[in-house]
Each structure stands twice: as structure tokens, then as C-alpha cells.
Amino acid sequence: MRSTLFLLVVLSACATSRPTAKGDAGPAPGEPSTAPPVGPFGTAHRFNLMEASADGRWLIACQAREDTDKNGRIDEDDHTFAHPRFGEGDRAVTYLFLDSGLGTPIEDFLGADVSGRYLAVVRNQTLILLDVWTRDERELVRYSVPDSTRPDALWPPPVARFSSDSRHMLYLRETQGRVSAVVRELSSGREQQVESGAGELRNADFSDAGDWVNLWVHTEDIPEGEPRERPVHSSSRLRGSCKLDPKGERYRMNEDMLVWRARRVEGGPLHELRGAARIDEREPLTLLLGRFILRRGEAGELFAEDGSGRRTEWVPAFCEGRILVADPRRELVVVACTYKGPESLATVELHGAEIHQPLDFHVTYRDEDSAFSPFPIPRLVSLPEGFPEYLAPDGQVAQFIDSRRVLIDLETRALHRVDDNIVTTRGLLALLWAPLHFEPHEVTRDRVANKELVKSRRRPLSLWDVETGKRTLLAEHATHWVFQAGSLVLAGGLVVDMESRQVVGRPSVMDTTVMALDKRGRILRGKAPPREQGRREPLRDVWGPVSWEPLVR
């Protein structure tokens, strides 16, 4: 039987020109004119990067710098990436780096707005809103510790979110014994309290488009004497040993049965979207889609409910529709229907308030809604095209192949087919790399050998203007990871500006010490681990101190 191996890897290419990155043109409105820090950051220990701002003005990372387990060495390796066979390791501390140097210890990192200007951190058991551009700090909540045996279990729940349009921040505070959600306008500092209805508010966040406030409320009576600090849905952005609670109790998905309610950011009625269920429960389907609440009815139909409660059917029940893409900004959904087409293939349709359009291709059908993409949804969205069943040459195996991609233009609803792999899209421009091809005899059971085989292949990288059909070949290069910042994309050995449609440079060396890219075209690079101290596991292992370095033009 002939077998085919599909390997998903990330591509790179080599530079062909020397234009200037868009990010080099000057600061954004309100951004300080001073250059961001270069480094070095941290100490000569393992450097676990949690997050780096796109403008390069701050880093969040954790390091173990003391021998807290008294084993004669400093190493939190075994604890950073949890595994049942690993030990505790040394205690790691989270650091905020606003300038070069050792960084400032913090207790938790709850998030940042899209621009990178505002950060929400916990320091000295206090929620602090930090304006990185002005260095202004606002203390918003002072947390208490109801249970001395669990110093990590803060009250009220340490939750802070930023809307995707960078206009608002949301956090929880306690007033007169009741927890409430507060929406803060970042530009003015004005705040409004969002009522959550009956029950105890446990968590809150924004919808993907930032126009709704989600409220997760515990409505059951809490037995006398039971502690109030039950675990809440993950709010921290930290991972591994940087977590405040080493047992992970505060960070697991909530086991409690919570009622989901929502209200528009600008005000309006409180909508009850779902009765008591786990916070990660996905059925019955309910989506906040711009002005609408999209629900799946008992018969399987998809209907949209507006602010007044009026319902309009978008997808009939006989479609047996499953959502492939949901776009809150355009108020559209791409749906797979199974009522026609070959067995195990589904037709694709586009639906909205005034749009109900079949699309001329099939996808391989799965009886579940797809995991939804991060907001914002680009204009061009990619789906794999399903092909009819075929028999292998020996006549024994029947299977489907999804080798060709279809780009759907959500503005014009036009389709564009492409055989190459899609690195990213921006507007009507797609960055493509040629697919990898392997002969059956080249692929072995040796995982390391297969990875080296992938690394050795050089593949063309090209820009495709979907509107004109023009393709521009950039170069060929070996495969590596992809990093993005603003309009810049680091695809292995090249940095491509998707706005100017040109290559702007390349890293001096492309290896596992590359950690991030900023919109100025700088590379954050660490150091390889000292001999005999690197991880044996196939994980990125970078040591400090780390620094930003310019591209080679």
C-alpha cells in the first residue's frame, strides 16, 4: 500500500532587495520618539519568553536565578514544561523588562492591548495598569488572600482583559461584598460598572470584536463554610513554572457550572446566552457576531437574534451546518453543509444578515464546529478543498486528500484556488511557499531523521496578488519558523514587508536562538545553552541574556 506523508512546516527564503521596513518610518501617534531598548535583558540562565510587544518596548519572561531546591545548580527546566516524570526544579520568577537590565519582578501578567501600550500586571498583590509609553501606573484593585494556605488564590479573581480595538480594558473588583465587572476607557480613564445579574460573578471577558462583555456567573448557593476562592477560568498569560499556582488549580478550566450572560459595551439589556454549564462548554452553539447572537436551534438550524430579541433563520436545519469560519466584524459565517455532495464531503456556503450564497467547492466533513480563528479575521480566509474518494494503486485503500487550498474573499465572496501552502495573508496579498514532496523511501520512522530531511529542503517563497493574479518569486530557502509583527513576516531566513511587498532583510543567523520579531525589523536573540545543560527534549531552549539585533540588509 502506498502511503503519503504530509508534513506541516514553516518556510523561509533569502533576501533579494534592500527596502526599508514600514516600522522604521517613525513612531505611531502618541508613541514616544525615544528608541526602544536594545538589551541585554536578564541573566545567564534559561530565558523563557512569555510575550514580547510588537514595538519592542517590553518583554515578559521568567527565569530561575537562585538554587531554591538546594541541589547545587540553578535549573528550572523540569518544571517549566510540565510532565509527570519531571521533578520540581528551581523556583522561576516572572520579570517585566521595560529597559535593558535585570527586569522588575512581578507576580502575574494578565494581558496587554493590541498596540502594546498598556499592560495589566499584578505586583505586590495589586492589579496595576501600566502605560508603557508614559510609564504612568494606575493601581486598580488591591487583592486579598482569604486562605493563608493558598497565597496564590487571590480575591476577587485576578481578571483583566483588553478589547481587540484597544479602546477598553475590563477587570473585576469587589464593592460591598459583591464582585462586579468594570469597563475602563483607556484614553480617558472613565469607568462604568457592568451589572451581571443574580449570582456571583466569577469571570468576564470581551467578545472577539470587543463589542460585547461576556459575564460568567455562579448562581448556585455556596454551602456554609465553603471557601469562596474557587478556581476560575484562566486569566494569566503565564505558562509553566511562571504560574503562581504550581499545582495549576487556578489556571485549569473551571469545573463549576456557570451561567453565561452578555451585554453590549455601550450598554443595553443583559442577555442570558446559556444556562448553567462548564465555562468551556461549546454546545449548544452560541456566538456573538457583531450586532447578532448566533444560535443553533433544537432542530439544527442556525438563527441570528438581534438586540430586540427578533430571530431570523440564516441556515436551515436540513443543511446540518457546521461553522468553518465566523467573522464578527463582517457579521458572516462560512458553513459546511452535508445535505448534498459525495459521502463525507460537504458543500460550503456563506451566510449573513442579507447574504446566503453557496460557494463552488467541497470540504471534508467533520461533525463539529471548527475551532474559531483569532480575531481579526483577514479578508482572505483559507480552507482545504476536499476531493472525491479515490482508490490507492493497489486497490485496497480509499481516502480523501486535502492538498489544494481555497482562499475565500470575504468582501467580494470570490474564490481563489492555490496549490501552494499559505504562510499568511494581508488584504489581497498572500505569502506562499511551495509544498514539500517526499518519495516514500525517503520517509522513515526516525523522527529526528525526518526533521533533518525537512530542514534540508529548499522551497520557493512567493507573493501572490490575488486581485491581479501576479506572482513575485522572492527566493528559495530552507524551512524555519514564522514570526509576525505588524506588517512584517519572518519566514525562516527572510523578513518580508506585506505592505511594501518587498524583502527588508534577514537575520544574521537563523537558528533556535531567534525568539521574536518586532515591527521595526529587529530580531530578539538569546544564547545557546551551555554544554551539558541543554534540554534533551525537542523544545526551544534559549539562555540569557537576550538582546534585540538589527536585520542584515
Coordinates of C-alpha atoms in Angstrom, one line a residue:
M1 CA 0.0 0.0 0.0
R2 CA 1.4 3.4 -1.0
S3 CA 1.4 5.9 1.8
T4 CA 1.8 9.6 1.7
L5 CA 3.2 11.8 4.4
F6 CA 2.0 15.3 4.7
L7 CA 4.4 17.4 6.8
L8 CA 3.4 20.8 8.0
V9 CA 6.4 23.0 8.4
V10 CA 7.2 26.7 8.3
L11 CA 9.1 28.2 5.4
S12 CA 11.8 30.8 4.9
A13 CA 13.5 32.5 2.0
C14 CA 16.6 34.7 1.3
A15 CA 16.7 38.4 0.7
T16 CA 16.6 39.9 -2.8
S17 CA 16.4 43.6 -2.1
R18 CA 17.0 46.3 0.5
P19 CA 13.9 48.4 1.1
T20 CA 13.2 50.0 4.4
A21 CA 10.6 48.4 6.8
K22 CA 7.4 50.3 7.3
G23 CA 8.1 50.2 11.0
D24 CA 11.3 52.2 10.5
A25 CA 9.3 55.2 9.2
G26 CA 8.6 56.7 12.6
P27 CA 6.6 56.2 15.8
A28 CA 2.9 55.7 15.9
P29 CA 0.7 58.6 17.1
G30 CA 1.4 59.2 20.8
E31 CA 4.3 56.8 20.8
P32 CA 7.5 58.2 22.4
S33 CA 10.2 59.3 20.0
T34 CA 12.9 57.6 22.0
A35 CA 14.2 54.3 20.6
P36 CA 13.0 51.1 22.3
P37 CA 15.6 49.3 24.5
V38 CA 18.1 47.0 22.8
G39 CA 19.3 44.9 25.8
P40 CA 20.8 42.9 27.2
F41 CA 17.9 41.6 29.2
G42 CA 18.1 39.1 32.0
T43 CA 20.9 36.9 33.4
A44 CA 22.9 34.0 32.2
H45 CA 20.2 31.4 32.9
R46 CA 17.5 29.7 30.9
F47 CA 15.3 32.5 29.5
N48 CA 11.6 31.5 29.0
L49 CA 10.0 34.3 26.9
M50 CA 6.3 34.7 27.7
E51 CA 5.5 37.7 25.5
A52 CA 7.2 40.5 23.5
S53 CA 5.5 43.6 22.3
A54 CA 5.3 44.2 18.6
D55 CA 7.0 47.6 19.0
G56 CA 9.9 46.0 21.0
R57 CA 9.3 48.2 24.1
W58 CA 8.7 45.4 26.6
L59 CA 9.3 41.8 27.3
I60 CA 7.7 39.4 29.8
A61 CA 9.9 36.4 30.7
C62 CA 10.6 34.1 33.5
Q63 CA 14.0 32.9 34.9
A64 CA 15.2 30.8 37.8
R65 CA 18.1 32.7 39.2
E66 CA 18.5 31.0 42.6
D67 CA 19.1 27.4 43.7
T68 CA 15.8 27.1 45.6
D69 CA 15.7 23.3 45.6
K70 CA 19.3 23.2 47.0
N71 CA 20.6 20.6 44.5
G72 CA 23.7 22.6 43.8
R73 CA 22.7 24.0 40.4
I74 CA 20.2 26.6 39.1
D75 CA 17.8 24.9 36.6
E76 CA 14.0 25.1 36.4
D77 CA 14.0 23.0 33.2
D78 CA 12.0 20.2 34.7
H79 CA 9.3 22.4 35.9
T80 CA 8.8 24.9 33.1
F81 CA 7.2 22.4 30.7
A82 CA 5.0 20.2 32.9
H83 CA 5.4 16.5 32.6
P84 CA 4.6 13.8 35.2
R85 CA 8.1 12.3 35.1
F86 CA 9.8 15.6 35.7
G87 CA 10.7 17.0 39.1
E88 CA 10.1 20.4 40.7
G89 CA 13.2 22.3 39.7
D90 CA 14.2 25.7 41.0
R91 CA 11.6 28.4 41.5
A92 CA 11.2 30.7 38.5
V93 CA 10.2 34.3 38.8
T94 CA 8.4 36.4 36.2
Y95 CA 10.1 39.6 35.1
L96 CA 8.9 42.6 33.2
F97 CA 11.6 44.3 31.1
L98 CA 10.9 47.9 30.2
D99 CA 14.6 48.7 29.9
S100 CA 17.8 46.8 29.5
G101 CA 19.0 45.0 32.6
L102 CA 17.6 42.6 35.2
G103 CA 14.0 43.4 34.8
T104 CA 11.3 44.0 37.5
P105 CA 9.8 41.0 39.4
I106 CA 6.0 40.7 39.0
E107 CA 3.6 38.2 40.4
D108 CA 1.4 37.8 37.3
F109 CA 0.9 39.1 33.7
L110 CA -2.8 39.4 32.8
G111 CA -2.5 40.9 29.3
A112 CA -1.7 43.7 27.0
D113 CA -3.7 45.7 24.5
V114 CA -3.1 45.2 20.7
S115 CA -0.9 48.3 20.4
G116 CA 1.4 47.1 23.2
R117 CA 1.0 50.4 25.0
Y118 CA -1.0 49.2 28.0
L119 CA -0.1 46.2 30.3
A120 CA -2.1 44.6 33.1
V121 CA 0.2 43.1 35.8
V122 CA -0.1 42.0 39.4
R123 CA 2.6 43.4 41.7
N124 CA 2.5 43.3 45.5
Q125 CA -1.0 41.7 45.3
T126 CA -2.2 44.7 43.3
L127 CA -3.6 45.0 39.8
I128 CA -1.7 47.7 38.0
L129 CA -2.5 49.2 34.7
L130 CA 0.8 50.4 33.1
D131 CA 1.1 52.8 30.3
V132 CA 4.4 51.8 28.7
W133 CA 4.7 54.9 26.6
T134 CA 4.4 57.4 29.5
R135 CA 5.4 55.0 32.3
D136 CA 2.3 56.0 34.2
E137 CA 0.9 53.4 36.7
R138 CA -2.7 53.1 38.0
E139 CA -3.5 50.8 40.9
L140 CA -6.9 49.4 40.2
V141 CA -7.5 46.6 42.6
R142 CA -5.9 45.5 45.9
Y143 CA -6.3 41.7 46.2
S144 CA -6.9 39.9 49.4
V145 CA -5.8 36.3 50.4
P146 CA -8.7 34.6 52.2
D147 CA -6.9 31.3 52.7
S148 CA -3.4 31.6 54.2
T149 CA -2.6 28.1 52.9
R150 CA -3.1 29.2 49.3
P151 CA -1.3 32.6 48.9
D152 CA -1.9 32.4 45.2
A153 CA -5.7 32.2 45.5
L154 CA -6.5 36.0 45.3
W155 CA -9.9 37.6 45.7
P156 CA -11.6 39.0 43.8
P157 CA -10.5 36.8 40.9
P158 CA -7.5 38.5 39.2
V159 CA -9.0 39.0 35.7
A160 CA -8.0 41.8 33.3
R161 CA -8.8 41.9 29.5
F162 CA -8.3 44.3 26.7
S163 CA -10.7 44.8 23.8
S164 CA -9.4 44.0 20.3
D165 CA -9.8 47.6 19.2
S166 CA -7.6 48.8 22.1
R167 CA -10.3 51.1 23.3
H168 CA -11.3 49.4 26.6
M169 CA -10.0 47.4 29.5
L170 CA -12.1 45.1 31.6
Y171 CA -11.3 43.9 35.2
L172 CA -13.1 42.6 38.3
R173 CA -13.4 44.4 41.6
E174 CA -15.3 43.8 44.8
T175 CA -17.6 46.5 46.2
Q176 CA -19.6 46.0 49.4
G177 CA -19.0 42.2 49.3
R178 CA -20.1 41.8 45.6
V179 CA -17.8 41.2 42.7
S180 CA -18.6 43.3 39.6
A181 CA -17.1 43.8 36.1
V182 CA -15.7 47.3 35.3
V183 CA -15.1 48.6 31.8
R184 CA -12.4 51.3 31.6
E185 CA -11.9 53.6 28.6
L186 CA -8.2 53.6 28.1
S187 CA -7.9 57.1 26.5
S188 CA -9.9 59.0 29.2
G189 CA -9.8 56.7 32.2
R190 CA -13.6 56.8 32.5
E191 CA -15.1 53.7 34.0
Q192 CA -18.5 52.0 34.0
Q193 CA -19.7 49.1 36.1
V194 CA -21.4 46.2 34.2
E195 CA -24.2 44.5 36.1
S196 CA -24.1 40.7 35.8
G197 CA -27.5 39.9 37.3
A198 CA -28.2 37.5 40.1
G199 CA -25.4 35.3 41.4
E200 CA -21.7 35.6 42.0
L201 CA -19.5 36.9 39.1
R202 CA -16.6 34.5 38.6
N203 CA -15.1 35.7 35.3
A204 CA -15.6 38.2 32.5
D205 CA -14.0 39.0 29.1
F206 CA -14.7 40.8 25.8
S207 CA -16.1 39.2 22.7
D208 CA -13.6 38.8 19.8
A209 CA -14.6 42.0 18.2
G210 CA -14.5 43.9 21.6
D211 CA -18.2 45.0 21.3
W212 CA -19.7 42.6 24.0
V213 CA -18.8 41.9 27.6
N214 CA -19.1 38.2 28.5
L215 CA -20.1 37.5 32.1
W216 CA -19.7 34.1 33.8
V217 CA -21.9 33.9 36.9
H218 CA -22.2 31.2 39.6
T219 CA -25.9 31.0 40.6
E220 CA -25.9 28.1 42.9
D221 CA -25.9 28.7 46.7
I222 CA -22.5 28.2 48.3
P223 CA -22.7 25.9 51.3
E224 CA -22.0 27.5 54.7
G225 CA -18.2 27.4 55.5
E226 CA -17.1 26.6 51.9
P227 CA -14.3 28.9 50.7
R228 CA -15.2 31.5 48.1
E229 CA -11.9 31.3 46.2
R230 CA -12.9 28.5 43.9
P231 CA -10.6 28.1 40.8
V232 CA -11.6 30.5 38.0
H233 CA -11.1 30.3 34.2
S234 CA -7.5 31.1 33.2
S235 CA -6.7 34.8 33.2
S236 CA -3.0 34.7 33.5
R237 CA -0.9 34.8 30.3
L238 CA 1.9 32.9 32.0
R239 CA 2.9 29.3 31.4
G240 CA 4.9 26.6 33.0
S241 CA 6.9 27.4 36.1
C242 CA 5.9 31.1 35.9
K243 CA 2.4 30.3 37.1
L244 CA 1.7 31.5 40.6
D245 CA 0.0 28.2 41.5
P246 CA 2.4 25.3 40.8
K247 CA -0.5 22.8 41.1
G248 CA -2.3 24.6 38.3
E249 CA -5.5 24.8 40.3
R250 CA -6.1 28.5 39.5
Y251 CA -5.4 28.0 35.8
R252 CA -7.4 25.0 34.7
M253 CA -10.8 25.3 33.0
N254 CA -13.4 26.0 35.6
E255 CA -15.2 22.9 36.9
D256 CA -18.1 24.9 38.3
M257 CA -21.4 25.2 36.4
L258 CA -21.7 28.9 35.4
V259 CA -24.4 30.9 33.6
W260 CA -23.2 32.8 30.6
R261 CA -24.6 36.3 30.2
A262 CA -23.5 39.2 27.9
R263 CA -24.1 42.9 27.4
R264 CA -23.1 45.3 24.7
V265 CA -20.1 47.5 25.7
E266 CA -22.1 50.7 25.0
G267 CA -24.9 49.4 27.3
G268 CA -28.3 47.8 26.7
P269 CA -30.1 44.8 28.0
L270 CA -28.4 41.8 29.7
H271 CA -28.8 38.7 27.6
E272 CA -28.7 35.2 29.0
L273 CA -26.8 33.2 26.4
R274 CA -26.7 29.8 28.2
G275 CA -27.8 28.1 31.4
A276 CA -25.5 26.7 33.9
A277 CA -22.7 24.7 32.2
R278 CA -18.9 24.5 32.3
I279 CA -17.2 27.6 31.1
D280 CA -15.6 25.7 28.2
E281 CA -18.8 24.0 27.1
R282 CA -19.4 24.6 23.3
E283 CA -22.9 23.1 22.9
P284 CA -25.5 24.3 22.2
L285 CA -23.7 26.6 19.8
T286 CA -23.9 30.3 20.7
L287 CA -21.7 33.0 19.0
L288 CA -21.5 36.8 19.5
L289 CA -21.4 38.0 15.9
G290 CA -21.3 41.8 15.7
R291 CA -24.9 43.0 16.4
F292 CA -26.2 39.5 16.5
I293 CA -26.3 36.4 18.7
L294 CA -26.0 33.4 16.5
R295 CA -27.5 30.2 18.0
R296 CA -28.2 26.6 16.9
G297 CA -31.8 25.6 17.4
E298 CA -33.1 22.3 18.6
A299 CA -33.6 21.0 15.0
G300 CA -30.1 22.1 14.0
E301 CA -31.0 25.3 12.3
L302 CA -28.7 28.4 12.8
F303 CA -30.6 31.6 13.6
A304 CA -29.5 35.1 14.4
E305 CA -31.1 37.1 17.2
D306 CA -30.8 40.9 17.2
G307 CA -30.8 43.2 20.2
S308 CA -34.6 43.3 20.4
G309 CA -34.9 39.5 20.5
R310 CA -36.1 39.1 16.9
R311 CA -34.9 35.9 15.3
T312 CA -34.0 35.3 11.7
E313 CA -33.0 31.9 10.3
W314 CA -29.7 32.0 8.5
V315 CA -29.0 28.3 7.9
P316 CA -31.9 25.8 7.6
A317 CA -31.9 22.6 9.6
F318 CA -31.7 20.3 6.6
C319 CA -28.2 21.7 5.9
E320 CA -26.9 20.2 9.1
G321 CA -24.5 23.1 9.1
R322 CA -21.2 23.2 10.9
I323 CA -19.3 26.5 11.2
L324 CA -15.9 26.7 9.5
V325 CA -15.3 30.5 9.9
A326 CA -17.1 33.1 12.0
D327 CA -16.3 36.8 11.3
P328 CA -17.8 39.1 13.9
R329 CA -16.7 42.3 12.1
R330 CA -18.3 41.4 8.8
E331 CA -21.2 39.5 10.5
L332 CA -20.6 36.5 8.3
V333 CA -20.2 32.7 8.8
V334 CA -18.8 30.1 6.4
V335 CA -20.7 26.9 6.9
A336 CA -20.2 23.3 5.7
C337 CA -23.5 21.6 4.7
T338 CA -24.0 17.8 4.3
Y339 CA -27.3 17.7 2.6
K340 CA -25.7 17.1 -0.8
G341 CA -22.4 16.0 -2.4
P342 CA -20.4 12.8 -2.2
E343 CA -20.3 10.9 1.0
S344 CA -18.1 12.5 3.7
L345 CA -17.8 15.7 1.6
A346 CA -19.7 18.8 2.4
T347 CA -20.7 21.8 0.3
V348 CA -19.7 25.2 1.5
E349 CA -22.0 28.2 2.0
L350 CA -21.6 31.8 3.1
H351 CA -24.4 33.3 5.3
G352 CA -25.1 36.7 6.9
A353 CA -28.0 39.0 7.6
E354 CA -28.6 39.6 3.8
I355 CA -26.2 37.1 2.3
H356 CA -27.0 33.4 1.6
Q357 CA -24.6 32.2 -1.0
P358 CA -23.4 28.7 -2.0
L359 CA -19.6 28.5 -2.7
D360 CA -18.3 26.3 -5.5
F361 CA -16.2 23.8 -3.6
H362 CA -16.3 21.0 -1.0
V363 CA -14.6 20.3 2.2
T364 CA -14.0 17.1 4.1
Y365 CA -16.9 17.0 6.6
R366 CA -16.5 16.7 10.3
D367 CA -19.4 16.5 12.7
E368 CA -18.3 19.5 14.8
D369 CA -17.8 23.2 14.5
S370 CA -14.2 24.3 13.8
A371 CA -12.1 25.9 16.4
F372 CA -12.5 29.6 15.7
S373 CA -9.6 31.7 14.4
P374 CA -8.1 34.6 16.4
F375 CA -9.6 38.0 15.7
P376 CA -9.4 39.9 13.4
I377 CA -10.4 37.6 10.6
P378 CA -8.4 38.6 7.5
R379 CA -10.1 39.4 4.2
L380 CA -8.8 36.2 2.6
V381 CA -9.5 33.1 4.6
S382 CA -8.1 29.7 3.7
L383 CA -9.8 26.3 3.7
P384 CA -8.7 23.0 2.4
E385 CA -10.6 21.7 -0.7
G386 CA -11.9 18.2 -0.3
F387 CA -11.6 15.9 -3.3
P388 CA -13.7 12.8 -4.1
E389 CA -12.7 9.5 -2.8
Y390 CA -10.1 7.5 -4.7
L391 CA -8.5 4.1 -4.5
A392 CA -4.8 3.6 -3.9
P393 CA -2.9 1.9 -6.7
D394 CA -3.2 -1.5 -5.0
G395 CA -7.0 -1.1 -4.8
Q396 CA -7.1 -1.6 -1.1
V397 CA -7.3 1.8 0.4
A398 CA -9.9 4.5 -0.1
Q399 CA -9.2 8.0 1.2
F400 CA -9.7 11.7 0.8
I401 CA -7.0 14.3 0.1
D402 CA -7.0 17.9 1.0
S403 CA -3.9 19.1 -0.9
R404 CA -5.4 22.2 -2.6
R405 CA -6.4 25.3 -0.7
V406 CA -9.2 27.7 -1.4
L407 CA -9.0 31.4 -0.5
I408 CA -12.4 33.0 0.1
D409 CA -12.5 36.8 -0.3
L410 CA -15.0 37.7 2.4
E411 CA -15.5 41.2 0.8
T412 CA -16.4 40.0 -2.7
R413 CA -17.2 36.3 -1.9
A414 CA -14.9 35.3 -4.8
L415 CA -12.9 32.1 -4.7
H416 CA -9.2 31.7 -5.5
R417 CA -7.6 28.2 -5.6
V418 CA -3.9 27.6 -4.9
D419 CA -1.8 24.5 -4.7
D420 CA 0.9 26.2 -2.6
N421 CA 0.9 26.4 1.2
I422 CA -0.2 29.7 2.7
V423 CA 2.1 31.4 5.2
T424 CA -0.1 34.4 5.8
T425 CA -2.4 36.9 4.1
R426 CA -2.9 40.6 4.3
G427 CA -5.6 42.4 2.4
L428 CA -5.5 40.8 -1.1
L429 CA -1.9 39.7 -0.8
A430 CA -0.9 36.1 0.1
L431 CA 2.6 34.9 1.1
L432 CA 3.0 31.4 -0.3
W433 CA 5.5 28.6 -0.2
A434 CA 5.7 25.6 -2.4
P435 CA 4.6 22.3 -0.8
L436 CA 7.1 19.7 0.3
H437 CA 7.3 16.5 -1.6
F438 CA 8.8 13.3 -0.4
E439 CA 9.2 9.9 -2.0
P440 CA 8.0 7.0 0.1
H441 CA 11.5 5.6 0.5
E442 CA 12.8 9.0 2.0
V443 CA 10.4 8.9 5.0
T444 CA 11.4 6.7 7.9
R445 CA 10.2 6.0 11.5
D446 CA 13.1 8.1 12.8
R447 CA 11.6 11.4 13.9
V448 CA 14.9 13.2 14.1
A449 CA 15.9 12.0 10.6
N450 CA 12.6 13.2 9.2
K451 CA 13.1 16.6 10.8
E452 CA 16.5 16.9 9.3
L453 CA 15.1 15.9 5.9
V454 CA 12.5 18.7 6.1
K455 CA 15.3 21.2 7.1
S456 CA 17.4 20.2 4.2
R457 CA 14.7 21.0 1.5
R458 CA 14.7 24.4 -0.1
R459 CA 11.4 25.7 -1.3
P460 CA 10.3 28.7 -3.3
L461 CA 8.7 31.6 -1.4
S462 CA 6.5 34.0 -3.4
L463 CA 4.0 36.8 -3.0
W464 CA 0.7 36.4 -4.8
D465 CA -1.5 39.4 -5.6
V466 CA -4.9 37.7 -5.7
E467 CA -6.6 40.7 -7.4
T468 CA -4.2 40.8 -10.4
G469 CA -3.0 37.2 -10.3
K470 CA 0.6 38.4 -10.4
R471 CA 3.2 36.2 -8.5
T472 CA 6.5 37.5 -7.4
L473 CA 9.2 34.9 -6.6
L474 CA 11.3 36.1 -3.6
A475 CA 13.8 33.3 -3.4
E476 CA 14.3 29.7 -2.2
H477 CA 15.4 28.9 1.3
A478 CA 15.4 26.1 3.9
T479 CA 12.4 25.9 6.2
H480 CA 12.2 27.5 9.6
W481 CA 9.6 29.1 12.0
V482 CA 7.3 32.0 11.2
F483 CA 7.2 35.2 13.3
Q484 CA 5.0 38.2 12.7
A485 CA 4.9 41.8 13.9
G486 CA 2.8 44.4 12.3
S487 CA 3.2 44.1 8.5
L488 CA 6.5 42.2 8.8
V489 CA 6.7 38.4 8.5
L490 CA 9.8 36.5 9.3
A491 CA 9.6 33.3 7.2
G492 CA 12.8 31.4 8.1
G493 CA 15.7 33.3 6.6
L494 CA 13.7 36.4 5.2
V495 CA 11.7 39.3 6.6
V496 CA 9.0 40.3 4.2
D497 CA 7.0 43.6 4.5
M498 CA 3.5 42.7 3.4
E499 CA 2.7 46.4 2.9
S500 CA 5.6 47.4 0.6
R501 CA 5.6 43.8 -0.9
Q502 CA 9.3 43.6 -0.5
V503 CA 12.0 41.8 1.4
V504 CA 13.5 44.1 4.0
G505 CA 16.3 41.9 5.3
R506 CA 17.3 38.7 7.1
P507 CA 18.7 37.6 10.5
S508 CA 22.4 37.3 10.7
V509 CA 21.9 33.7 11.7
M510 CA 18.7 31.8 11.6
D511 CA 18.6 29.2 14.4
T512 CA 16.8 28.2 17.6
T513 CA 18.1 31.3 19.4
V514 CA 15.8 33.6 17.5
M515 CA 12.8 34.3 19.8
A516 CA 10.8 37.1 18.3
L517 CA 10.4 39.8 15.7
D518 CA 9.3 43.4 16.2
K519 CA 7.7 45.8 13.7
R520 CA 11.0 47.7 13.3
G521 CA 12.5 44.6 11.8
R522 CA 14.6 43.7 14.8
I523 CA 15.3 40.1 15.9
L524 CA 15.2 39.1 19.6
R525 CA 18.0 36.6 20.1
G526 CA 19.2 34.7 23.1
K527 CA 22.2 32.3 23.5
A528 CA 22.5 28.6 23.0
P529 CA 22.5 26.6 26.3
P530 CA 25.9 25.9 27.9
R531 CA 27.3 22.5 27.1
E532 CA 25.7 19.6 29.1
Q533 CA 22.9 21.9 30.2
G534 CA 20.6 21.9 27.2
R535 CA 17.3 20.0 27.1
R536 CA 17.1 16.6 25.7
E537 CA 13.5 17.1 24.7
P538 CA 12.8 18.7 21.3
L539 CA 12.0 22.1 22.7
R540 CA 13.2 25.6 22.0
D541 CA 16.0 26.1 24.6
V542 CA 17.4 29.6 24.9
W543 CA 19.5 31.2 27.6
G544 CA 20.0 34.8 28.6
P545 CA 20.9 37.4 28.5
V546 CA 18.9 38.2 25.3
S547 CA 19.1 41.3 23.0
W548 CA 17.4 42.8 20.0
E549 CA 19.6 42.9 16.9
P550 CA 19.0 44.6 13.5
L551 CA 18.5 42.7 10.3
V552 CA 21.2 42.2 7.7
R553 CA 20.0 44.4 4.9

